[in-house]
Amino acid sequence: MLEYFINDSNAKVILTTAQFENVVRPLAEKFNQKYLLLEDHITLDFKPLGKTSFEEDNKVEMLNIDNNISDEQFFDSNAMIIYTSGSTGSPKGVLLTHNNLNTQINCLKTAWNWSNKDVILHALPLNHIHGIVNALMCPLHTGARCVMLPKFNATDVWTWLLAIEQYYGYRVNMFMGVPTMYVKLIENYEKMFEKNDRMVEYVKAVCSQKIRQV
């Protein structure tokens, strides 16, 4: 499926991390493309086609930005491709413009009262609108903090929500998920907390006083 997305979208550069380099490298070689390896400290280096970097002459075409473009032209230009599920055929790439994203982000910021003091716990996949726009672009646009979990795990989510272990000196106050996630959270609550009256009261107090959106 990844090969399909790369080929169908006519991607120019593939961004990846060291964790997935062994998957991306063969695809980049197959399609004669460059891939950008994002290290832990955001050290950028193009591979495998030579010594390309942002400081060298062979810069990626997408980095050549026209400074004379008008605001209207910019907002009407394509910003992102999100693929459909493909349940009735091959997934279809849906093009979203900067204006599409800007409108949705600003609507959600107003509806959900986002502020730069918010800290959202993010455990959603980034290949869906819910994960990439609602739960990531909204907080970033607002200046809020986004705590990224590698994957959804009910125990990890409860640990963050209840501040059982305080990480980095801040606590989350927002979380959003899909129905299956909430089912898993309820099951985990029933297993871990429901039989302990003190924990039940603690969970109620924290969720009502510290978490403003779940």
CSV table of C-alpha atoms in Angstrom, one decimal:
chain,number,residue,atom,x,y,z
A,1,MET,CA,0.0,0.0,0.0
A,2,LEU,CA,2.9,2.4,0.7
A,3,GLU,CA,4.2,1.7,-2.7
A,4,TYR,CA,0.8,2.6,-4.2
A,5,PHE,CA,0.6,5.9,-2.3
A,6,ILE,CA,4.1,6.9,-3.4
A,7,ASN,CA,3.5,6.1,-7.0
A,8,ASP,CA,0.0,7.5,-7.2
A,9,SER,CA,0.8,10.8,-5.5
A,10,ASN,CA,3.8,11.4,-7.7
A,11,ALA,CA,5.8,12.2,-4.5
A,12,LYS,CA,9.1,14.0,-5.0
A,13,VAL,CA,10.6,13.3,-1.6
A,14,ILE,CA,9.9,10.7,1.1
A,15,LEU,CA,10.3,11.7,4.7
A,16,THR,CA,11.1,9.0,7.2
A,17,THR,CA,12.9,8.2,10.4
A,18,ALA,CA,15.7,5.8,11.1
A,19,GLN,CA,13.1,3.3,12.4
A,20,PHE,CA,11.5,2.9,9.0
A,21,GLU,CA,14.6,3.5,6.8
A,22,ASN,CA,14.8,-0.2,5.9
A,23,VAL,CA,11.3,0.0,4.5
A,24,VAL,CA,11.6,3.4,2.7
A,25,ARG,CA,15.1,2.9,1.1
A,26,PRO,CA,14.1,0.1,-1.3
A,27,LEU,CA,11.0,2.1,-2.4
A,28,ALA,CA,13.1,5.2,-3.0
A,29,GLU,CA,15.6,3.2,-5.0
A,30,LYS,CA,12.7,1.6,-7.0
A,31,PHE,CA,11.2,4.9,-8.0
A,32,ASN,CA,14.5,6.7,-8.2
A,33,GLN,CA,13.5,9.2,-5.5
A,34,LYS,CA,15.2,10.9,-2.7
A,35,TYR,CA,14.2,10.3,0.9
A,36,LEU,CA,14.7,12.7,3.8
A,37,LEU,CA,15.9,11.0,7.0
A,38,LEU,CA,14.7,12.8,10.1
A,39,GLU,CA,17.0,11.9,13.0
A,40,ASP,CA,16.1,12.3,16.7
A,41,HIS,CA,17.7,15.8,16.8
A,42,ILE,CA,16.2,16.8,13.4
A,43,THR,CA,19.5,16.4,11.5
A,44,LEU,CA,18.6,16.4,7.8
A,45,ASP,CA,20.3,14.4,5.2
A,46,PHE,CA,19.0,13.2,1.8
A,47,LYS,CA,19.5,9.5,1.0
A,48,PRO,CA,20.3,7.5,-1.0
A,49,LEU,CA,21.0,9.6,-4.1
A,50,GLY,CA,24.3,11.3,-3.2
A,51,LYS,CA,25.2,14.0,-0.8
A,52,THR,CA,22.2,16.2,-1.0
A,53,SER,CA,21.5,18.6,1.8
A,54,PHE,CA,19.8,21.9,2.3
A,55,GLU,CA,23.1,23.7,1.9
A,56,GLU,CA,24.1,22.3,-1.5
A,57,ASP,CA,23.1,23.2,-5.0
A,58,ASN,CA,20.9,20.2,-5.7
A,59,LYS,CA,18.1,21.3,-3.3
A,60,VAL,CA,14.8,19.7,-3.5
A,61,GLU,CA,12.5,21.3,-6.0
A,62,MET,CA,9.7,21.7,-3.5
A,63,LEU,CA,11.9,24.1,-1.4
A,64,ASN,CA,12.0,26.7,-4.2
A,65,ILE,CA,9.3,29.0,-2.9
A,66,ASP,CA,8.1,31.9,-5.0
A,67,ASN,CA,8.2,34.9,-2.7
A,68,ASN,CA,6.0,36.9,-5.2
A,69,ILE,CA,3.0,34.6,-4.8
A,70,SER,CA,-0.1,36.4,-3.5
A,71,ASP,CA,-2.0,35.4,-0.4
A,72,GLU,CA,-4.9,34.3,-2.6
A,73,GLN,CA,-2.7,32.2,-4.8
A,74,PHE,CA,-1.1,30.6,-1.8
A,75,PHE,CA,-4.3,29.7,-0.1
A,76,ASP,CA,-5.7,28.3,-3.3
A,77,SER,CA,-2.7,26.0,-3.9
A,78,ASN,CA,-2.6,22.4,-2.9
A,79,ALA,CA,-1.3,21.7,0.7
A,80,MET,CA,-1.9,18.0,1.4
A,81,ILE,CA,-3.2,14.7,0.0
A,82,ILE,CA,-5.3,12.5,2.3
A,83,TYR,CA,-6.2,9.0,0.9
A,84,THR,CA,-9.6,7.5,1.3
A,85,SER,CA,-10.0,4.1,2.9
A,86,GLY,CA,-10.3,2.2,-0.4
A,87,SER,CA,-13.2,0.1,0.8
A,88,THR,CA,-14.9,0.2,-2.7
A,89,GLY,CA,-11.8,0.2,-4.8
A,90,SER,CA,-8.3,1.6,-4.8
A,91,PRO,CA,-7.8,4.5,-2.3
A,92,LYS,CA,-8.3,7.9,-3.9
A,93,GLY,CA,-6.0,10.8,-3.1
A,94,VAL,CA,-8.1,13.8,-1.9
A,95,LEU,CA,-6.3,17.1,-2.5
A,96,LEU,CA,-6.8,19.8,0.2
A,97,THR,CA,-5.8,23.3,-0.3
A,98,HIS,CA,-4.2,25.7,2.3
A,99,ASN,CA,-7.6,27.4,2.4
A,100,ASN,CA,-9.3,24.1,3.2
A,101,LEU,CA,-7.0,23.4,6.1
A,102,ASN,CA,-7.0,27.0,7.3
A,103,THR,CA,-10.8,27.1,7.4
A,104,GLN,CA,-11.1,23.8,9.3
A,105,ILE,CA,-8.4,24.7,11.8
A,106,ASN,CA,-9.9,28.1,12.6
A,107,CYS,CA,-13.4,26.6,12.9
A,108,LEU,CA,-12.2,24.0,15.4
A,109,LYS,CA,-10.1,26.5,17.3
A,110,THR,CA,-13.2,28.5,17.9
A,111,ALA,CA,-15.5,25.6,18.6
A,112,TRP,CA,-13.0,23.9,21.0
A,113,ASN,CA,-11.5,27.1,22.6
A,114,TRP,CA,-8.0,26.1,21.8
A,115,SER,CA,-5.3,28.1,23.6
A,116,ASN,CA,-1.5,28.1,23.8
A,117,LYS,CA,-1.9,26.7,27.4
A,118,ASP,CA,-3.4,23.5,26.2
A,119,VAL,CA,-1.5,20.2,26.1
A,120,ILE,CA,-3.1,17.4,24.0
A,121,LEU,CA,-2.3,13.7,24.3
A,122,HIS,CA,-2.1,12.5,20.7
A,123,ALA,CA,-2.5,8.8,19.9
A,124,LEU,CA,-4.3,8.9,16.6
A,125,PRO,CA,-2.9,7.8,13.2
A,126,LEU,CA,-1.6,10.7,11.1
A,127,ASN,CA,-3.0,9.4,7.8
A,128,HIS,CA,-6.5,10.5,8.8
A,129,ILE,CA,-8.0,14.0,9.0
A,130,HIS,CA,-8.8,13.4,12.7
A,131,GLY,CA,-5.2,12.8,13.6
A,132,ILE,CA,-3.3,15.1,11.2
A,133,VAL,CA,-5.6,18.2,11.3
A,134,ASN,CA,-7.9,18.1,14.3
A,135,ALA,CA,-5.4,16.7,16.8
A,136,LEU,CA,-2.1,18.0,15.4
A,137,MET,CA,-2.5,21.0,13.2
A,138,CYS,CA,-5.0,22.7,15.5
A,139,PRO,CA,-2.7,22.7,18.6
A,140,LEU,CA,0.4,23.6,16.5
A,141,HIS,CA,-1.5,26.5,14.9
A,142,THR,CA,-2.5,27.7,18.3
A,143,GLY,CA,0.9,27.3,19.9
A,144,ALA,CA,-0.3,24.5,22.2
A,145,ARG,CA,1.8,21.5,23.2
A,146,CYS,CA,1.3,18.1,21.6
A,147,VAL,CA,2.4,15.0,23.4
A,148,MET,CA,2.8,12.2,20.8
A,149,LEU,CA,2.4,8.6,21.7
A,150,PRO,CA,4.0,6.1,19.4
A,151,LYS,CA,0.8,4.1,19.3
A,152,PHE,CA,-2.5,3.9,21.3
A,153,ASN,CA,-2.3,2.0,24.5
A,154,ALA,CA,-5.0,2.4,27.1
A,155,THR,CA,-2.7,2.1,30.1
A,156,ASP,CA,-0.4,4.7,28.7
A,157,VAL,CA,-3.3,7.1,28.0
A,158,TRP,CA,-4.6,6.7,31.6
A,159,THR,CA,-1.1,7.2,32.9
A,160,TRP,CA,-0.9,10.6,31.1
A,161,LEU,CA,-4.5,11.7,31.8
A,162,LEU,CA,-4.2,10.9,35.5
A,163,ALA,CA,-0.7,12.3,35.9
A,164,ILE,CA,0.3,9.0,37.6
A,165,GLU,CA,3.8,9.8,36.5
A,166,GLN,CA,4.5,13.5,35.8
A,167,TYR,CA,6.4,13.8,32.6
A,168,TYR,CA,8.6,16.8,31.7
A,169,GLY,CA,6.9,19.1,34.3
A,170,TYR,CA,3.6,19.5,32.5
A,171,ARG,CA,0.3,17.6,32.3
A,172,VAL,CA,-2.1,17.0,29.5
A,173,ASN,CA,-5.6,18.5,29.6
A,174,MET,CA,-7.0,17.3,26.2
A,175,PHE,CA,-7.4,13.9,24.5
A,176,MET,CA,-9.4,12.8,21.5
A,177,GLY,CA,-9.8,9.4,19.9
A,178,VAL,CA,-12.2,7.1,17.9
A,179,PRO,CA,-14.9,4.9,19.5
A,180,THR,CA,-12.6,1.8,19.6
A,181,MET,CA,-10.1,3.8,21.7
A,182,TYR,CA,-12.8,4.8,24.2
A,183,VAL,CA,-14.0,1.2,24.5
A,184,LYS,CA,-10.4,0.2,25.3
A,185,LEU,CA,-10.1,3.0,27.9
A,186,ILE,CA,-13.4,1.9,29.6
A,187,GLU,CA,-12.3,-1.7,29.7
A,188,ASN,CA,-8.9,-0.7,31.2
A,189,TYR,CA,-10.7,1.5,33.7
A,190,GLU,CA,-12.9,-1.4,34.8
A,191,LYS,CA,-9.9,-3.6,35.1
A,192,MET,CA,-7.6,-1.2,36.9
A,193,PHE,CA,-9.7,1.2,38.9
A,194,GLU,CA,-13.3,0.3,39.2
A,195,LYS,CA,-12.9,-2.0,42.3
A,196,ASN,CA,-10.9,0.7,44.2
A,197,ASP,CA,-13.3,3.3,45.6
A,198,ARG,CA,-10.5,5.8,46.2
A,199,MET,CA,-9.2,5.4,42.6
A,200,VAL,CA,-12.7,5.9,41.3
A,201,GLU,CA,-13.1,9.2,43.1
A,202,TYR,CA,-9.6,10.2,42.0
A,203,VAL,CA,-10.4,9.5,38.4
A,204,LYS,CA,-13.6,11.4,38.6
A,205,ALA,CA,-11.9,14.4,40.2
A,206,VAL,CA,-9.0,14.5,37.7
A,207,CYS,CA,-11.2,14.1,34.6
A,208,SER,CA,-13.7,16.7,35.8
A,209,GLN,CA,-11.2,19.3,37.1
A,210,LYS,CA,-8.0,18.8,35.0
A,211,ILE,CA,-9.1,17.4,31.7
A,212,ARG,CA,-11.2,19.9,29.7
A,213,GLN,CA,-11.8,17.7,26.7
A,214,VAL,CA,-11.9,14.0,26.2
